[in-house]
mmCIF file of C-alpha atoms in Angstrom:
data_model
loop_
_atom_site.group_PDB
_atom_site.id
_atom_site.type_symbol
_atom_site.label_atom_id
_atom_site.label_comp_id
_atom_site.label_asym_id
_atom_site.label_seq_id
_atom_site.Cartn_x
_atom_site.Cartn_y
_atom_site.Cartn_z
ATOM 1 C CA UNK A 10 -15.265 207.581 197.865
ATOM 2 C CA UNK A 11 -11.914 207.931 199.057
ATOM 3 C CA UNK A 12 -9.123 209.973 198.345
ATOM 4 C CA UNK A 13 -5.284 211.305 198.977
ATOM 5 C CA UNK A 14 -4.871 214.637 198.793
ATOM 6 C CA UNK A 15 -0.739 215.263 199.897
ATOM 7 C CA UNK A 16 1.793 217.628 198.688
ATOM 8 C CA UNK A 17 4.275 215.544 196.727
ATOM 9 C CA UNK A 18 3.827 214.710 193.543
ATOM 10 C CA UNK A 19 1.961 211.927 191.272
ATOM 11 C CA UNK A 20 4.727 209.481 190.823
ATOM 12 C CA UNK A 21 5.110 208.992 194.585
ATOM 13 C CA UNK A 22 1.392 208.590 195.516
ATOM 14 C CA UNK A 23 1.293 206.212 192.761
ATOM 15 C CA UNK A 24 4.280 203.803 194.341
ATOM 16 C CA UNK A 25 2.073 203.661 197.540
ATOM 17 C CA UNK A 26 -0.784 202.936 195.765
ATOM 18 C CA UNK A 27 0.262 200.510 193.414
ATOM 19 C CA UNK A 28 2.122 198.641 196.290
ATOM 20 C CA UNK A 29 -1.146 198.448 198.415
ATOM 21 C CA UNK A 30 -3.224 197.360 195.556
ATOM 22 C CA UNK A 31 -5.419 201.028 196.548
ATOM 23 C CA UNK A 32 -7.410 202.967 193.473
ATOM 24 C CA UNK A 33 -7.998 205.949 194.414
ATOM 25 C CA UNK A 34 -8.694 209.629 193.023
ATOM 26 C CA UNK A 35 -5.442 211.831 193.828
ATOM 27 C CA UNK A 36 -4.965 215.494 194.699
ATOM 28 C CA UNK A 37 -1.426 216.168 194.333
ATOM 29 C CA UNK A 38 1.560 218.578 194.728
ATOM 30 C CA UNK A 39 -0.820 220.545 197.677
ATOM 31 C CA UNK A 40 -3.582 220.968 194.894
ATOM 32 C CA UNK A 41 -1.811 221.901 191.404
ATOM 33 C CA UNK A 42 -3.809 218.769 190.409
ATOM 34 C CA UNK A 43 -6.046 216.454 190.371
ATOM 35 C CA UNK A 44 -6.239 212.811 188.612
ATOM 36 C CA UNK A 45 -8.948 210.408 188.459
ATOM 37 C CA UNK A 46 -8.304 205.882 189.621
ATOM 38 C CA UNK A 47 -6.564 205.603 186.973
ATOM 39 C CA UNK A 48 -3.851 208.807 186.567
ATOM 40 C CA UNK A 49 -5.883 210.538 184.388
ATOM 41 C CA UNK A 50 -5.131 214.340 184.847
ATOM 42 C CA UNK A 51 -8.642 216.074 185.777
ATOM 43 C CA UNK A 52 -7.603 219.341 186.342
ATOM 44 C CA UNK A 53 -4.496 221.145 187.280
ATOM 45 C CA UNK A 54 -3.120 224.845 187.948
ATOM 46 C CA UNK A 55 0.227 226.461 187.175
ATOM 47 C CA UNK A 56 2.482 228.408 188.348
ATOM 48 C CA UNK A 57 2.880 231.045 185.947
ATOM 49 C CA UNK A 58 6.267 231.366 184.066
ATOM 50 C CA UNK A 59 7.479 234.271 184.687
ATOM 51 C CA UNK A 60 6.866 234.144 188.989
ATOM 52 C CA UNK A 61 8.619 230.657 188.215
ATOM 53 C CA UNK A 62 11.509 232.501 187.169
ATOM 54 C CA UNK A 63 11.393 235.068 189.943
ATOM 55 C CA UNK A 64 11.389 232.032 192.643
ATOM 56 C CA UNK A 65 14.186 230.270 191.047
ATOM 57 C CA UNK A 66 16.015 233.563 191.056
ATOM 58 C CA UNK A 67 15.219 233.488 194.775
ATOM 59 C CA UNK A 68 16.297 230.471 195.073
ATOM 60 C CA UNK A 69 19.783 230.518 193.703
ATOM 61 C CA UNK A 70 20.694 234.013 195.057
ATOM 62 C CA UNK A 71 20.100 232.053 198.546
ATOM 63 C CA UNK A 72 21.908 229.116 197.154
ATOM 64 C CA UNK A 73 18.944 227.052 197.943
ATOM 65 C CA UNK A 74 18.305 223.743 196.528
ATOM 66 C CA UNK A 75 14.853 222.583 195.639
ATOM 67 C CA UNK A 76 12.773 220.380 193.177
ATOM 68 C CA UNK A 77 10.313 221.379 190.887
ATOM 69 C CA UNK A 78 7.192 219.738 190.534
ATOM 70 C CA UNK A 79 6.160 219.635 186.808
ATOM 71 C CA UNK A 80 3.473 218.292 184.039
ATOM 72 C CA UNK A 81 6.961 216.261 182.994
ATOM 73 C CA UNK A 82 8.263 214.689 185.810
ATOM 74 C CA UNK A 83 11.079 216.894 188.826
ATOM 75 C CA UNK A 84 13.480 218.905 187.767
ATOM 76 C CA UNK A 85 15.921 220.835 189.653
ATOM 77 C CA UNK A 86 18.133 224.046 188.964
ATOM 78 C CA UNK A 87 20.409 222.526 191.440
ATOM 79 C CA UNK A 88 23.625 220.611 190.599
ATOM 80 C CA UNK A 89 23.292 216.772 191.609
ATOM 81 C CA UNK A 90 25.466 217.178 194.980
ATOM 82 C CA UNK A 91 23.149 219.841 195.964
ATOM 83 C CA UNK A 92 19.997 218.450 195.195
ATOM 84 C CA UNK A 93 21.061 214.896 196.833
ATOM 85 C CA UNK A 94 21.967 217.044 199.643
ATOM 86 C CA UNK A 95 18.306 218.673 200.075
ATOM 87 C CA UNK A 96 16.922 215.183 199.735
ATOM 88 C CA UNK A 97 19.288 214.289 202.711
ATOM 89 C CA UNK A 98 17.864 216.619 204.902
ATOM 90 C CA UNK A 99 14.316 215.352 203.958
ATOM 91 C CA UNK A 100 15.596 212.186 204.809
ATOM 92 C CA UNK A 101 16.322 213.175 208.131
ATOM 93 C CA UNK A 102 13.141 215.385 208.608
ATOM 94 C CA UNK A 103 11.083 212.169 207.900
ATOM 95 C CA UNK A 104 13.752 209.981 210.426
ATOM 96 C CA UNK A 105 14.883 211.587 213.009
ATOM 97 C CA UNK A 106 17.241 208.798 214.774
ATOM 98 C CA UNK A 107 19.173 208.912 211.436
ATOM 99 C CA UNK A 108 22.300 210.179 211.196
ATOM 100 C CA UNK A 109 23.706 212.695 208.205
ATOM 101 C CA UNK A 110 25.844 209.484 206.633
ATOM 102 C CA UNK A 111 23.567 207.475 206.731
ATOM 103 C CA UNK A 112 20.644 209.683 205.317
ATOM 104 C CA UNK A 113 22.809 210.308 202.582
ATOM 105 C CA UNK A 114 23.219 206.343 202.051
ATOM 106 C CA UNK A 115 19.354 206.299 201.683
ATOM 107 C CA UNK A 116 18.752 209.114 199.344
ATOM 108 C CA UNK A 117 21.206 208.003 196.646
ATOM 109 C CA UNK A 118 19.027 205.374 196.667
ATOM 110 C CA UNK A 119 15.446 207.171 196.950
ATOM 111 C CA UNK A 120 13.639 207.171 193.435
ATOM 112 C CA UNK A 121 13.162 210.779 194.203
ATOM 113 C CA UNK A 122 16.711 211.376 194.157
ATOM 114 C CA UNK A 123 17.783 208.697 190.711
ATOM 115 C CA UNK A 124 14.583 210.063 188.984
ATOM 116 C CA UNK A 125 15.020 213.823 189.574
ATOM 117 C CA UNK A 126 16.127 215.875 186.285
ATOM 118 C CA UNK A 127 18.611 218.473 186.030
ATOM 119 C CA UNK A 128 17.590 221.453 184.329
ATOM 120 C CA UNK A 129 20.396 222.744 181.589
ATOM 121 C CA UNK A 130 19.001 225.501 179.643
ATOM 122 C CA UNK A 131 16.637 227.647 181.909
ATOM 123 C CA UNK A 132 14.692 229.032 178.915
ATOM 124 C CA UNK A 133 14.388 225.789 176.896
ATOM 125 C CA UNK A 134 12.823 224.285 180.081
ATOM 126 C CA UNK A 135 10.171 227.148 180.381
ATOM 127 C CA UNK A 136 9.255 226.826 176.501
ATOM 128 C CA UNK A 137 8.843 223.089 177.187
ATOM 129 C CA UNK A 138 7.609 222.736 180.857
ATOM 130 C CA UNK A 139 4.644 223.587 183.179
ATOM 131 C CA UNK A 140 5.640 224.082 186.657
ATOM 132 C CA UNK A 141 3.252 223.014 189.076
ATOM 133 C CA UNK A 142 5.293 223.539 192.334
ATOM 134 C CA UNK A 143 8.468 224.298 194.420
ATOM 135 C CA UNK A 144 9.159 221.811 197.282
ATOM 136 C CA UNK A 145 12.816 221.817 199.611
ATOM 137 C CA UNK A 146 13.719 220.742 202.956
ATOM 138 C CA UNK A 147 16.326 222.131 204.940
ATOM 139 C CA UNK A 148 18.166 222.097 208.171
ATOM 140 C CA UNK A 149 18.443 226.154 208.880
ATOM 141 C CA UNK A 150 15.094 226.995 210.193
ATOM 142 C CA UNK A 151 15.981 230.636 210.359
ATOM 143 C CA UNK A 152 16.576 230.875 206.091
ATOM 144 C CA UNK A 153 13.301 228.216 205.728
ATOM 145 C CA UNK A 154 11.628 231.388 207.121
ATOM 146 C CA UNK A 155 13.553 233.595 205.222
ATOM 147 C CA UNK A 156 12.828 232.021 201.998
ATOM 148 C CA UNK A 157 9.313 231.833 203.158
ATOM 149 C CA UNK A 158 8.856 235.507 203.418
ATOM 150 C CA UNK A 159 11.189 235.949 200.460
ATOM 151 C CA UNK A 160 9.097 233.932 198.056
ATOM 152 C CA UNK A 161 5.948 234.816 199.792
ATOM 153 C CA UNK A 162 6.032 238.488 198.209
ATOM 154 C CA UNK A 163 5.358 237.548 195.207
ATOM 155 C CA UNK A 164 1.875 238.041 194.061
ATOM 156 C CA UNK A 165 -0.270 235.124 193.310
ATOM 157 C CA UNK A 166 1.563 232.352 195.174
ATOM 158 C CA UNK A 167 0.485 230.161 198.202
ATOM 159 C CA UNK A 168 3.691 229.224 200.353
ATOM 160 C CA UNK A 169 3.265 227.129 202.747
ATOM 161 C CA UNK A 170 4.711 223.653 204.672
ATOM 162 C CA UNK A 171 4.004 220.318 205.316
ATOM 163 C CA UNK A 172 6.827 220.769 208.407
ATOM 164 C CA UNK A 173 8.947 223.262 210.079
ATOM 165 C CA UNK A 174 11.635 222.317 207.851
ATOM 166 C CA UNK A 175 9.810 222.532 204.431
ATOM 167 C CA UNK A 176 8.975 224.627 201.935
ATOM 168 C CA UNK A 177 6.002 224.476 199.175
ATOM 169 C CA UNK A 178 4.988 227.216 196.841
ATOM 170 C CA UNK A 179 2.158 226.804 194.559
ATOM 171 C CA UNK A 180 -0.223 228.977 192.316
ATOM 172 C CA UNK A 181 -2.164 230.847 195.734
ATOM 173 C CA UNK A 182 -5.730 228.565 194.047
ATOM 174 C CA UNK A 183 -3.526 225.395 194.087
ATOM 175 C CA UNK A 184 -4.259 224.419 197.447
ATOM 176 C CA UNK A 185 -6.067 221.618 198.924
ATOM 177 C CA UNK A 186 -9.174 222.532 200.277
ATOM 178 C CA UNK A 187 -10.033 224.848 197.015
ATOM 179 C CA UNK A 188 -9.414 221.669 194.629
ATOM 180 C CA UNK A 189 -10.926 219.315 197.356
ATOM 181 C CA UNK A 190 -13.984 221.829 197.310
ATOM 182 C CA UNK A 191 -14.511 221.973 193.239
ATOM 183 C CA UNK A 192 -14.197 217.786 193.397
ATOM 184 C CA UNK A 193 -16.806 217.382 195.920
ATOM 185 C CA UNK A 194 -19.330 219.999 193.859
ATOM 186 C CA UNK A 195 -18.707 217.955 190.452
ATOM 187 C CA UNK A 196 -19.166 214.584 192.364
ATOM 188 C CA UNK A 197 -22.668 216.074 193.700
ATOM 189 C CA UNK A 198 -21.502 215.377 196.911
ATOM 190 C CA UNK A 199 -22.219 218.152 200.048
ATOM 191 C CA UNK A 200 -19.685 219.730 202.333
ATOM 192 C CA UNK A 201 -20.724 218.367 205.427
ATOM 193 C CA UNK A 202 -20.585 214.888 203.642
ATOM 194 C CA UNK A 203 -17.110 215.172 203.398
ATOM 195 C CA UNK A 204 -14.477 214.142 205.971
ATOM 196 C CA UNK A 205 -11.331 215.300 206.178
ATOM 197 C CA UNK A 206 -8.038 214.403 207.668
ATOM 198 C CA UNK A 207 -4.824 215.905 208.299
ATOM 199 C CA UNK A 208 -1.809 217.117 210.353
ATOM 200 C CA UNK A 209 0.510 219.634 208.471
ATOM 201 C CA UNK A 210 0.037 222.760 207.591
ATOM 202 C CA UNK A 211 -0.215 222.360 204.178
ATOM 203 C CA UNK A 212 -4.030 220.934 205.524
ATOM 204 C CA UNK A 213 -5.020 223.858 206.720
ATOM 205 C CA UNK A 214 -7.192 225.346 204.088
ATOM 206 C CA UNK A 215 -9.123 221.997 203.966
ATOM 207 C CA UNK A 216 -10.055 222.087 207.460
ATOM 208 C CA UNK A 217 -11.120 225.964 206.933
ATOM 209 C CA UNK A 218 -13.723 224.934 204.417
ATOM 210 C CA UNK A 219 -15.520 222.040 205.351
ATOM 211 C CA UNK A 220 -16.772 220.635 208.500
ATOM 212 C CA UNK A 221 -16.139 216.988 209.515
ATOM 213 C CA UNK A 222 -12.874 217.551 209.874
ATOM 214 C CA UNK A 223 -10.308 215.350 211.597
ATOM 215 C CA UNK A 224 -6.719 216.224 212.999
ATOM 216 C CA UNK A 225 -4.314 213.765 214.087
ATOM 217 C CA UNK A 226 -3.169 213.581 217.496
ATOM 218 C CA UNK A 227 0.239 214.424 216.205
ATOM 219 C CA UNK A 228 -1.188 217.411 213.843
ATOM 220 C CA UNK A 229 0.653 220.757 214.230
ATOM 221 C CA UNK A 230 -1.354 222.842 217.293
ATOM 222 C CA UNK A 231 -3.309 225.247 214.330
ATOM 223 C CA UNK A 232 -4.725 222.011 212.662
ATOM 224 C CA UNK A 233 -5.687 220.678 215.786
ATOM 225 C CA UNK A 234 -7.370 224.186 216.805
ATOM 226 C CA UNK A 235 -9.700 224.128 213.821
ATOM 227 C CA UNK A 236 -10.339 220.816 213.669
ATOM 228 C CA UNK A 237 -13.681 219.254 214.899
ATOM 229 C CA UNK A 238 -12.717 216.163 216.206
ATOM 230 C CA UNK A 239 -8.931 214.173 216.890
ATOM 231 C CA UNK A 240 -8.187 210.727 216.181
ATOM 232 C CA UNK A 241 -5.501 208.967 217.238
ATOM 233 C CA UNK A 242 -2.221 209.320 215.958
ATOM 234 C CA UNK A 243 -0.397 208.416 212.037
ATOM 235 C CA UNK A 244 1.702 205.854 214.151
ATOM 236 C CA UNK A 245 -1.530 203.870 215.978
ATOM 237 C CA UNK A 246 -3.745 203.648 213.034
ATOM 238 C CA UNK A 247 -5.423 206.967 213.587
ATOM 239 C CA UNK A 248 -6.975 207.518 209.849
ATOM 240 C CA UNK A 249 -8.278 203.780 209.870
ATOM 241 C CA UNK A 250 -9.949 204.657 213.248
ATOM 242 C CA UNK A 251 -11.911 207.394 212.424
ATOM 243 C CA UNK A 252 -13.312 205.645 209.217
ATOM 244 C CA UNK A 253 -14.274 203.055 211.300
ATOM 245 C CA UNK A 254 -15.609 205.608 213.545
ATOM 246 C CA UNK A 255 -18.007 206.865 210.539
ATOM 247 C CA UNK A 256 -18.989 203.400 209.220
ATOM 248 C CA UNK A 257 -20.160 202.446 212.422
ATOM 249 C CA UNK A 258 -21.564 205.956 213.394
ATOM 250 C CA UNK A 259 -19.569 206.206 216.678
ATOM 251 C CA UNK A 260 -18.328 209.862 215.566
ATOM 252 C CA UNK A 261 -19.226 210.822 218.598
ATOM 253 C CA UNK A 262 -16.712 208.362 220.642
ATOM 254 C CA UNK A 263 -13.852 210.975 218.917
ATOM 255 C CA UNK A 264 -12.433 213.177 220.948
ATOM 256 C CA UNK A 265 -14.159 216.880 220.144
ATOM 257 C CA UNK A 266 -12.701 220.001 220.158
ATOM 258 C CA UNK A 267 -15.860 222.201 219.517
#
């Protein structure tokens, strides 16, 4: 059985998917849910309303743009120049020989950008809408941190970052190893029969509770530190290598790190 487990949201797992001809079960936004081959929604957690509130508040007192993973699509309490402008510096995060023009040339175009909705009446939206999670990019490390620490005082909620320029906030039991964990025991299937692979450090709780675990060669150093074995890197085929590696029971031909 194989599956994605990534921090962004449905809709852009299923482009990937759908392009590569791939079924596959899905663990999405960092955990806030699961769904089944098909889409189906298994099981999903909130964030509840009222911390929602308190992060947007966060948010826009910083005058920091950021999207809002829901059960109806991504919204933002951003204005569209602000929220095309976050999506520019994800651009750039994800290409670094890019420059700011032409990022912003890309992300008119990204279907994250022409599908994202614009939220009008705050407590319409709350009445209506389940948030599931926070995502933004940005180039100020120093008030990524900030809003990190910020955000991170609230009770309940898991912040963390799939890279240095990133932000992700979730309910603190939507993450990816707890979900991943709960799948596994409904599918029967044992911990150490599970392998898992990864690089960020929104990984990081996956690799703390099961064993097999793989980092990438270009993982973040604390993925790498826990992880049992490396493969090669996202670039050279890394992930297709160490399946091989298990279907032909050459694990051990993987670098180790314990």
């Amino acid at each position: 059985i194989f599956a994605i487990s990534t921090g962004r949201e449905y809709y852009s797992v299923k482009e990937v998917l759908d392009k590569h001809n791939i079924k596959a079960q899905s663990i999405v936004s960092n955990g806030a849910e699961y769904r089944d081959e098909d889409g189906k929604i298994l099981g999903f957690i909130n964030i509840e309303k009222e911390r929602a509130r308190k992060i947007i508040d966060i948010l826009n007192e910083n005058n920091f743009s950021a999207r809002i993973f829901t059960d109806k699509g991504v919204f933002t309490p951003s204005t569209r120049e602000d929220a095309l402008q976050e999506i520019v510096f994800r651009t750039m995060s994800m290409n670094n020989d890019l420059t700011e023009e032409e990022a912003r040339e890309i992300s008119k175009k990204a279907s994250l950008f022409t599908s994202l909705k614009y939220i009008e009446d705050m407590d319409k939206f709350f009445e209506e809408i389940e948030v599931r999670k926070f995502v933004a990019f940005h180039k100020d490390l120093e008030l990524i941190d900030r809003m990190k620490k910020e955000i991170g005082k609230i009770d309940e909620i898991a912040v963390t970052s799939s890279f240095s320029d990133n932000i992700e906030v979730t309910n603190i039991n939507a993450q990816k190893g707890i979900i991943l964990k709960e799948v596994a025991d409904k599918l029967g299937i044992k911990r150490e029969e599970v392998m898992i692979l990864g690089d960020s450090f929104n990984d990081y709780s996956m690799f703390e509770i099961f064993e097999e675990t793989v980092a990438m060669k270009n993982a973040i150093p604390q993925v790498k530190a826990i992880a049992k074995y490396i493969t090669d890197s996202n670039e050279n085929l890394g992930v297709a290598k160490a399946i091989n590696h298990v279907i032909n029971n050459t694990m051990s031909n993987m670098l180790k790190t314990k």
